[in-house]
Amino acid sequence: MTITALIVAAGRGTRSGENLPKQYVPYKGQAILAHTVQCFLQHKDIDNVVVVINSKDEALYTAAMVGLGAPDFVHGGETRQASVLTGLEYLAEGRAPDKVLIHDAARPFVSKEVISRVIAGLDDAEAVLPIVPLSDTIKRIDGLTVDATIDRDNLGAAQTPQGFRFDTILKLHRQSTNAATDDAAIAERAGVAVHVVDGDLANIKITGPADFALLRLREVASGELRTGTGFDVHRVGEGSSVILCGVDIPHTGSLMGHSDADVALHALTDALLGAIGEGDIGRHFPPSDPQWAGANSRLFVDHAMSLVKARGGTINNVDMTIICEAPKIAPHAPALIRSVASMLGIDEDRVSIKATTTEQLGVTGDGGGIATQALVTMTLPAGRPEKQI
Ligand code: MG
């Protein structure tokens, strides 16, 4: 007994509101399609997984399947039905299984139990459909008014995977001329009894913006909280202003350093890098490198943020303490907060900037230096790092 999963991933997903075909949108650092494929690769009874993709998506597909043993793929057709037939014909060329499970790429939460129930159902049937009960009361609509309330006891919503004896569904798809939105409908129309098994309410189909919003919530809820700290000190020398958080503040001296010596942004950069285990500012921007002479320190923050974004990270909050006797920071704090919030692309209420002195003691106490301590918290998606696609 051989069993193949045929994953239909050739659609363009134009209703998703995302800028990629929906099956390639990342969730927890992997394309939705990769999650779906893994559900079947990890099932002990599935012998083979074949994915029907759109010919325009081959690069996306290859990137999405990294680490998954490069499952076979075949280019689909213009419609879902044409794509399924292409997949079935591909299997018919010397790869024919006894049973085939046809599954939507956009259902990444299918459970082992649902897959097992569909497979087991095929022992006694030629076609098996997982069904979930309807929880909403169902109305028939005539224009803008309700025509009738439908008794929902005999109704169910069809999910996938839909299971078939391979020879049966191949023959039916070859003969089918009417468009169908699922494969069970093709069997029903041909008079083949379609047995139902319990589906799973968690086995949702990712379709529109509301589904993607739910995915983002799940991602954050299952994400990993990271923290990073940074500390930096710069000497005050000749000059008439200091740059803190990218804001020029009048003073009786200026901060000395290789770049613009923005001690606050240096501490912030180290905190960002620290939260993702990316070393420190000196590793990314060696002070020995002449190209960073006089550099605007915003460049360092932007680079650290690009690394955070590449990991799918979201900044939760930033808390900074500027340590100096002078200048007075409090009057400038709102401008500093605005500047940092805009650099990180977060709301101002997620940024705190405080100041303290060291009671005229130590490095900063005689006005000879300004120090900054920064703390950042962020959420990284669970799972492996986001791939570049
Ligand atoms: Mg520094």
GROMACS .gro file of C-alpha atoms and ligand atoms in nm:
model
  390
    1MET     CA    1   0.000   0.000   0.000
    2THR     CA    2   0.161   0.327  -0.110
    3ILE     CA    3   0.027   0.668  -0.019
    4THR     CA    4   0.120   1.001  -0.182
    5ALA     CA    5   0.030   1.350  -0.067
    6LEU     CA    6  -0.036   1.589  -0.354
    7ILE     CA    7  -0.012   1.950  -0.232
    8VAL     CA    8  -0.180   2.205  -0.457
    9ALA     CA    9   0.024   2.527  -0.443
   10ALA     CA   10  -0.019   2.678  -0.789
   11GLY     CA   11  -0.263   2.957  -0.697
   12ARG     CA   12  -0.169   3.325  -0.704
   13GLY     CA   13  -0.340   3.408  -0.373
   14THR     CA   14  -0.453   3.749  -0.493
   15ARG     CA   15  -0.702   3.783  -0.205
   16SER     CA   16  -0.436   3.765   0.064
   17GLY     CA   17  -0.344   4.135   0.078
   18GLU     CA   18   0.022   4.028   0.101
   19ASN     CA   19   0.274   4.097  -0.175
   20LEU     CA   20   0.358   3.731  -0.235
   21PRO     CA   21   0.144   3.436  -0.339
   22LYS     CA   22  -0.007   3.350   0.000
   23GLN     CA   23   0.154   3.005   0.026
   24TYR     CA   24   0.499   3.169   0.026
   25VAL     CA   25   0.426   3.428   0.296
   26PRO     CA   26   0.651   3.351   0.594
   27TYR     CA   27   0.507   3.224   0.920
   28LYS     CA   28   0.747   3.163   1.209
   29GLY     CA   29   1.037   3.211   0.970
   30GLN     CA   30   0.924   2.962   0.706
   31ALA     CA   31   0.689   2.985   0.408
   32ILE     CA   32   0.335   2.867   0.485
   33LEU     CA   33   0.389   2.601   0.217
   34ALA     CA   34   0.692   2.465   0.403
   35HIS     CA   35   0.480   2.414   0.715
   36THR     CA   36   0.214   2.236   0.507
   37VAL     CA   37   0.466   2.009   0.333
   38GLN     CA   38   0.622   1.916   0.668
   39CYS     CA   39   0.286   1.797   0.805
   40PHE     CA   40   0.292   1.524   0.539
   41LEU     CA   41   0.667   1.455   0.534
   42GLN     CA   42   0.647   1.388   0.908
   43HIS     CA   43   0.348   1.150   0.884
   44LYS     CA   44   0.463   0.790   0.915
   45ASP     CA   45   0.217   0.653   0.657
   46ILE     CA   46   0.293   0.899   0.376
   47ASP     CA   47   0.545   0.755   0.127
   48ASN     CA   48   0.582   1.050  -0.108
   49VAL     CA   49   0.501   1.422  -0.122
   50VAL     CA   50   0.458   1.599  -0.457
   51VAL     CA   51   0.383   1.972  -0.482
   52VAL     CA   52   0.202   2.137  -0.774
   53ILE     CA   53   0.343   2.488  -0.813
   54ASN     CA   54   0.295   2.782  -1.045
   55SER     CA   55   0.571   2.793  -1.309
   56LYS     CA   56   0.643   3.154  -1.205
   57ASP     CA   57   0.716   3.046  -0.848
   58GLU     CA   58   1.004   2.804  -0.898
   59ALA     CA   59   1.261   3.025  -0.724
   60LEU     CA   60   1.021   3.088  -0.433
   61TYR     CA   61   0.954   2.717  -0.410
   62THR     CA   62   1.321   2.621  -0.405
   63ALA     CA   63   1.391   2.878  -0.133
   64ALA     CA   64   1.090   2.760   0.071
   65MET     CA   65   1.196   2.395   0.060
   66VAL     CA   66   1.552   2.441   0.189
   67GLY     CA   67   1.618   2.169   0.445
   68LEU     CA   68   1.309   1.965   0.351
   69GLY     CA   69   1.479   1.718   0.113
   70ALA     CA   70   1.359   1.890  -0.206
   71PRO     CA   71   1.016   1.728  -0.254
   72ASP     CA   72   0.918   1.662  -0.618
   73PHE     CA   73   0.727   1.939  -0.786
   74VAL     CA   74   0.535   1.980  -1.107
   75HIS     CA   75   0.402   2.293  -1.279
   76GLY     CA   76   0.028   2.340  -1.246
   77GLY     CA   77  -0.236   2.469  -1.487
   78GLU     CA   78  -0.465   2.769  -1.515
   79THR     CA   79  -0.724   2.652  -1.263
   80ARG     CA   80  -0.712   2.449  -0.944
   81GLN     CA   81  -0.873   2.157  -1.123
   82ALA     CA   82  -0.616   2.171  -1.406
   83SER     CA   83  -0.337   2.182  -1.147
   84VAL     CA   84  -0.466   1.875  -0.965
   85LEU     CA   85  -0.492   1.687  -1.296
   86THR     CA   86  -0.133   1.785  -1.384
   87GLY     CA   87  -0.021   1.646  -1.048
   88LEU     CA   88  -0.218   1.324  -1.093
   89GLU     CA   89  -0.080   1.275  -1.446
   90TYR     CA   90   0.272   1.327  -1.310
   91LEU     CA   91   0.210   1.050  -1.056
   92ALA     CA   92   0.060   0.827  -1.326
   93GLU     CA   93   0.396   0.830  -1.508
   94GLY     CA   94   0.548   0.545  -1.310
   95ARG     CA   95   0.483   0.693  -0.962
   96ALA     CA   96   0.123   0.583  -0.914
   97PRO     CA   97   0.036   0.523  -0.546
   98ASP     CA   98  -0.259   0.319  -0.419
   99LYS     CA   99  -0.402   0.616  -0.229
  100VAL     CA  100  -0.359   0.987  -0.290
  101LEU     CA  101  -0.433   1.268  -0.045
  102ILE     CA  102  -0.499   1.600  -0.220
  103HIS     CA  103  -0.436   1.898   0.008
  104ASP     CA  104  -0.449   2.279  -0.011
  105ALA     CA  105  -0.110   2.449   0.033
  106ALA     CA  106  -0.277   2.716   0.247
  107ARG     CA  107  -0.380   2.472   0.523
  108PRO     CA  108  -0.057   2.455   0.724
  109PHE     CA  109  -0.216   2.338   1.052
  110VAL     CA  110  -0.347   2.000   0.939
  111SER     CA  111  -0.298   1.750   1.219
  112LYS     CA  112  -0.150   1.401   1.214
  113GLU     CA  113  -0.490   1.274   1.335
  114VAL     CA  114  -0.687   1.422   1.043
  115ILE     CA  115  -0.438   1.277   0.793
  116SER     CA  116  -0.463   0.936   0.966
  117ARG     CA  117  -0.845   0.943   0.963
  118VAL     CA  118  -0.853   1.016   0.589
  119ILE     CA  119  -0.603   0.737   0.517
  120ALA     CA  120  -0.795   0.488   0.734
  121GLY     CA  121  -1.124   0.589   0.570
  122LEU     CA  122  -0.989   0.483   0.231
  123ASP     CA  123  -0.979   0.121   0.347
  124ASP     CA  124  -1.358   0.112   0.304
  125ALA     CA  125  -1.421   0.389   0.051
  126GLU     CA  126  -1.297   0.524  -0.278
  127ALA     CA  127  -1.320   0.885  -0.160
  128VAL     CA  128  -1.292   1.038   0.188
  129LEU     CA  129  -1.360   1.394   0.295
  130PRO     CA  130  -1.280   1.559   0.632
  131ILE     CA  131  -1.574   1.767   0.751
  132VAL     CA  132  -1.622   2.017   1.032
  133PRO     CA  133  -1.958   2.122   1.173
  134LEU     CA  134  -2.082   2.475   1.108
  135SER     CA  135  -2.103   2.693   1.418
  136ASP     CA  136  -2.281   2.990   1.260
  137THR     CA  137  -2.650   2.974   1.180
  138ILE     CA  138  -2.677   2.953   0.801
  139LYS     CA  139  -2.915   3.178   0.606
  140ARG     CA  140  -3.018   3.168   0.246
  141ILE     CA  141  -3.013   3.521   0.108
  142ASP     CA  142  -3.233   3.670  -0.162
  143GLY     CA  143  -3.086   4.007  -0.256
  144LEU     CA  144  -3.073   4.205   0.068
  145THR     CA  145  -3.318   3.996   0.266
  146VAL     CA  146  -3.312   3.657   0.430
  147ASP     CA  147  -3.504   3.400   0.233
  148ALA     CA  148  -3.472   3.111   0.479
  149THR     CA  149  -3.279   2.966   0.770
  150ILE     CA  150  -3.113   2.641   0.670
  151ASP     CA  151  -3.110   2.350   0.910
  152ARG     CA  152  -2.738   2.312   0.971
  153ASP     CA  153  -2.759   1.966   1.127
  154ASN     CA  154  -2.705   1.805   0.790
  155LEU     CA  155  -2.443   2.052   0.674
  156GLY     CA  156  -2.068   2.046   0.710
  157ALA     CA  157  -1.771   2.245   0.580
  158ALA     CA  158  -1.530   2.053   0.357
  159GLN     CA  159  -1.161   2.056   0.443
  160THR     CA  160  -0.854   1.890   0.293
  161PRO     CA  161  -0.673   1.653   0.263
  162GLN     CA  162  -0.933   1.475   0.058
  163GLY     CA  163  -0.836   1.113   0.007
  164PHE     CA  164  -0.898   0.896  -0.296
  165ARG     CA  165  -0.811   0.566  -0.449
  166PHE     CA  166  -0.558   0.688  -0.703
  167ASP     CA  167  -0.698   0.507  -1.008
  168THR     CA  168  -1.048   0.635  -0.932
  169ILE     CA  169  -0.964   1.004  -0.893
  170LEU     CA  170  -0.727   0.999  -1.194
  171LYS     CA  171  -1.003   0.862  -1.416
  172LEU     CA  172  -1.263   1.107  -1.278
  173HIS     CA  173  -1.036   1.410  -1.320
  174ARG     CA  174  -0.953   1.309  -1.678
  175GLN     CA  175  -1.325   1.289  -1.756
  176SER     CA  176  -1.437   1.598  -1.564
  177THR     CA  177  -1.534   1.898  -1.773
  178ASN     CA  178  -1.712   2.118  -1.516
  179ALA     CA  179  -1.517   2.344  -1.286
  180ALA     CA  180  -1.512   2.219  -0.927
  181THR     CA  181  -1.375   2.394  -0.619
  182ASP     CA  182  -1.272   2.068  -0.457
  183ASP     CA  183  -1.195   1.713  -0.563
  184ALA     CA  184  -1.472   1.549  -0.366
  185ALA     CA  185  -1.725   1.736  -0.586
  186ILE     CA  186  -1.582   1.561  -0.893
  187ALA     CA  187  -1.631   1.224  -0.726
  188GLU     CA  188  -1.983   1.317  -0.606
  189ARG     CA  189  -2.089   1.421  -0.955
  190ALA     CA  190  -1.968   1.090  -1.093
  191GLY     CA  191  -2.180   0.905  -0.837
  192VAL     CA  192  -1.888   0.785  -0.627
  193ALA     CA  193  -1.978   0.764  -0.258
  194VAL     CA  194  -1.769   1.014  -0.061
  195HIS     CA  195  -1.730   0.905   0.301
  196VAL     CA  196  -1.687   1.171   0.566
  197VAL     CA  197  -1.449   1.169   0.862
  198ASP     CA  198  -1.397   1.432   1.133
  199GLY     CA  199  -1.190   1.729   1.025
  200ASP     CA  200  -1.042   1.974   1.271
  201LEU     CA  201  -1.139   2.336   1.339
  202ALA     CA  202  -0.766   2.420   1.365
  203ASN     CA  203  -0.717   2.305   1.004
  204ILE     CA  204  -0.803   2.651   0.868
  205LYS     CA  205  -0.742   2.767   0.513
  206ILE     CA  206  -0.535   3.086   0.503
  207THR     CA  207  -0.725   3.304   0.259
  208GLY     CA  208  -0.770   3.673   0.327
  209PRO     CA  209  -0.616   3.957   0.531
  210ALA     CA  210  -0.807   3.849   0.844
  211ASP     CA  211  -0.638   3.506   0.831
  212PHE     CA  212  -0.297   3.668   0.796
  213ALA     CA  213  -0.370   3.895   1.091
  214LEU     CA  214  -0.448   3.583   1.294
  215LEU     CA  215  -0.122   3.423   1.179
  216ARG     CA  216   0.075   3.729   1.295
  217LEU     CA  217  -0.095   3.705   1.636
  218ARG     CA  218  -0.009   3.337   1.668
  219GLU     CA  219   0.346   3.417   1.563
  220VAL     CA  220   0.389   3.683   1.831
  221ALA     CA  221   0.217   3.467   2.093
  222SER     CA  222   0.460   3.185   2.025
  223GLY     CA  223   0.758   3.416   1.972
  224GLU     CA  224   1.068   3.438   2.182
  225LEU     CA  225   1.140   3.738   2.403
  226ARG     CA  226   1.495   3.869   2.367
  227THR     CA  227   1.676   4.144   2.557
  228GLY     CA  228   1.999   4.324   2.478
  229THR     CA  229   2.202   4.578   2.671
  230GLY     CA  230   2.458   4.831   2.559
  231PHE     CA  231   2.693   5.070   2.737
  232ASP     CA  232   2.924   5.334   2.594
  233VAL     CA  233   3.129   5.633   2.711
  234HIS     CA  234   3.277   5.917   2.508
  235ARG     CA  235   3.510   6.192   2.617
  236VAL     CA  236   3.400   6.558   2.597
  237GLY     CA  237   3.650   6.786   2.420
  238GLU     CA  238   3.651   7.122   2.245
  239GLY     CA  239   3.329   7.227   2.079
  240SER     CA  240   2.988   7.386   2.122
  241SER     CA  241   2.738   7.101   2.100
  242VAL     CA  242   2.693   6.729   2.158
  243ILE     CA  243   2.496   6.488   1.937
  244LEU     CA  244   2.277   6.252   2.140
  245CYS     CA  245   2.025   6.017   1.974
  246GLY     CA  246   2.091   6.204   1.650
  247VAL     CA  247   1.988   6.539   1.805
  248ASP     CA  248   2.231   6.832   1.825
  249ILE     CA  249   2.227   6.979   2.178
  250PRO     CA  250   2.415   7.304   2.260
  251HIS     CA  251   2.692   7.249   2.515
  252THR     CA  252   3.025   7.389   2.628
  253GLY     CA  253   3.207   7.100   2.458
  254SER     CA  254   3.161   6.825   2.203
  255LEU     CA  255   3.187   6.448   2.221
  256MET     CA  256   3.510   6.310   2.080
  257GLY     CA  257   3.523   5.992   1.874
  258HIS     CA  258   3.592   5.836   1.539
  259SER     CA  259   3.233   5.878   1.415
  260ASP     CA  260   3.004   6.162   1.524
  261ALA     CA  261   3.054   6.015   1.876
  262ASP     CA  262   2.681   5.985   1.946
  263VAL     CA  263   2.730   5.786   2.264
  264ALA     CA  264   2.355   5.721   2.302
  265LEU     CA  265   2.315   5.566   1.956
  266HIS     CA  266   2.629   5.356   2.010
  267ALA     CA  267   2.483   5.208   2.329
  268LEU     CA  268   2.151   5.155   2.147
  269THR     CA  269   2.327   4.980   1.856
  270ASP     CA  270   2.505   4.746   2.098
  271ALA     CA  271   2.175   4.666   2.271
  272LEU     CA  272   2.010   4.581   1.936
  273LEU     CA  273   2.304   4.364   1.831
  274GLY     CA  274   2.318   4.205   2.174
  275ALA     CA  275   1.956   4.090   2.160
  276ILE     CA  276   2.022   3.891   1.843
  277GLY     CA  277   2.368   3.763   1.936
  278GLU     CA  278   2.542   3.968   1.667
  279GLY     CA  279   2.843   4.088   1.863
  280ASP     CA  280   2.902   4.460   1.906
  281ILE     CA  281   2.930   4.780   1.708
  282GLY     CA  282   3.309   4.746   1.678
  283ARG     CA  283   3.274   4.415   1.496
  284HIS     CA  284   3.042   4.561   1.232
  285PHE     CA  285   3.208   4.903   1.208
  286PRO     CA  286   3.576   4.876   1.309
  287PRO     CA  287   3.708   5.212   1.443
  288SER     CA  288   4.023   5.139   1.244
  289ASP     CA  289   3.824   5.171   0.919
  290PRO     CA  290   3.861   5.527   0.785
  291GLN     CA  291   3.521   5.513   0.610
  292TRP     CA  292   3.343   5.556   0.947
  293ALA     CA  293   3.533   5.880   1.031
  294GLY     CA  294   3.273   6.143   1.120
  295ALA     CA  295   2.994   5.899   1.029
  296ASN     CA  296   2.636   5.974   1.132
  297SER     CA  297   2.572   5.711   1.401
  298ARG     CA  298   2.222   5.657   1.268
  299LEU     CA  299   2.398   5.439   1.009
  300PHE     CA  300   2.497   5.197   1.287
  301VAL     CA  301   2.142   5.180   1.424
  302ASP     CA  302   2.002   5.125   1.073
  303HIS     CA  303   2.244   4.837   1.016
  304ALA     CA  304   2.157   4.673   1.348
  305MET     CA  305   1.785   4.715   1.269
  306SER     CA  306   1.830   4.553   0.928
  307LEU     CA  307   1.975   4.248   1.105
  308VAL     CA  308   1.683   4.247   1.351
  309LYS     CA  309   1.433   4.269   1.063
  310ALA     CA  310   1.609   3.988   0.874
  311ARG     CA  311   1.536   3.769   1.178
  312GLY     CA  312   1.172   3.876   1.172
  313GLY     CA  313   1.219   4.065   1.500
  314THR     CA  314   0.981   4.325   1.642
  315ILE     CA  315   1.106   4.582   1.894
  316ASN     CA  316   0.893   4.591   2.209
  317ASN     CA  317   1.063   4.874   2.397
  318VAL     CA  318   1.383   5.067   2.450
  319ASP     CA  319   1.497   5.214   2.780
  320MET     CA  320   1.805   5.438   2.786
  321THR     CA  321   1.983   5.625   3.063
  322ILE     CA  322   2.218   5.907   2.967
  323ILE     CA  323   2.476   5.965   3.239
  324CYS     CA  324   2.630   6.313   3.258
  325GLU     CA  325   2.656   6.627   3.473
  326ALA     CA  326   2.579   6.849   3.174
  327PRO     CA  327   2.406   6.935   2.949
  328LYS     CA  328   2.066   6.898   3.113
  329ILE     CA  329   1.891   6.618   2.921
  330ALA     CA  330   1.533   6.650   3.052
  331PRO     CA  331   1.434   6.949   2.834
  332HIS     CA  332   1.556   6.762   2.526
  333ALA     CA  333   1.415   6.419   2.617
  334PRO     CA  334   1.097   6.451   2.402
  335ALA     CA  335   1.310   6.531   2.093
  336LEU     CA  336   1.546   6.242   2.169
  337ILE     CA  337   1.254   6.002   2.213
  338ARG     CA  338   1.100   6.119   1.885
  339SER     CA  339   1.431   6.066   1.707
  340VAL     CA  340   1.486   5.711   1.841
  341ALA     CA  341   1.124   5.608   1.780
  342SER     CA  342   1.146   5.722   1.420
  343MET     CA  343   1.479   5.544   1.364
  344LEU     CA  344   1.341   5.215   1.497
  345GLY     CA  345   0.998   5.259   1.338
  346ILE     CA  346   0.812   5.218   1.668
  347ASP     CA  347   0.568   5.428   1.870
  348GLU     CA  348   0.713   5.694   2.100
  349ASP     CA  349   0.554   5.532   2.405
  350ARG     CA  350   0.787   5.236   2.350
  351VAL     CA  351   1.094   5.456   2.398
  352SER     CA  352   1.215   5.584   2.734
  353ILE     CA  353   1.507   5.824   2.773
  354LYS     CA  354   1.614   5.921   3.123
  355ALA     CA  355   1.918   6.101   3.257
  356THR     CA  356   2.120   6.084   3.573
  357THR     CA  357   2.445   6.220   3.709
  358THR     CA  358   2.713   6.036   3.901
  359GLU     CA  359   2.716   6.291   4.185
  360GLN     CA  360   3.031   6.452   4.042
  361LEU     CA  361   3.219   6.125   4.086
  362GLY     CA  362   3.412   5.919   3.833
  363VAL     CA  363   3.440   5.935   3.455
  364THR     CA  364   3.135   6.150   3.391
  365GLY     CA  365   3.132   6.341   3.718
  366ASP     CA  366   3.384   6.605   3.621
  367GLY     CA  367   3.209   6.674   3.290
  368GLY     CA  368   3.492   6.505   3.105
  369GLY     CA  369   3.268   6.237   2.958
  370ILE     CA  370   2.913   6.131   2.877
  371ALA     CA  371   2.797   5.770   2.913
  372THR     CA  372   2.481   5.592   2.805
  373GLN     CA  373   2.325   5.266   2.911
  374ALA     CA  374   2.062   5.112   2.680
  375LEU     CA  375   1.827   4.819   2.712
  376VAL     CA  376   1.618   4.677   2.427
  377THR     CA  377   1.352   4.406   2.434
  378MET     CA  378   1.225   4.244   2.117
  379THR     CA  379   1.021   3.946   2.003
  380LEU     CA  380   1.172   3.704   1.753
  381PRO     CA  381   0.950   3.457   1.573
  382ALA     CA  382   0.978   3.099   1.697
  383GLY     CA  383   1.141   2.849   1.463
  384ARG     CA  384   1.439   2.893   1.240
  385PRO     CA  385   1.563   3.230   1.112
  386GLU     CA  386   1.374   3.384   0.822
  387LYS     CA  387   1.520   3.294   0.486
  388GLN     CA  388   1.578   3.552   0.217
  389ILE     CA  389   1.316   3.493  -0.047
  390MG      MG  390   3.114   5.467   2.098
   0.00000   0.00000   0.00000
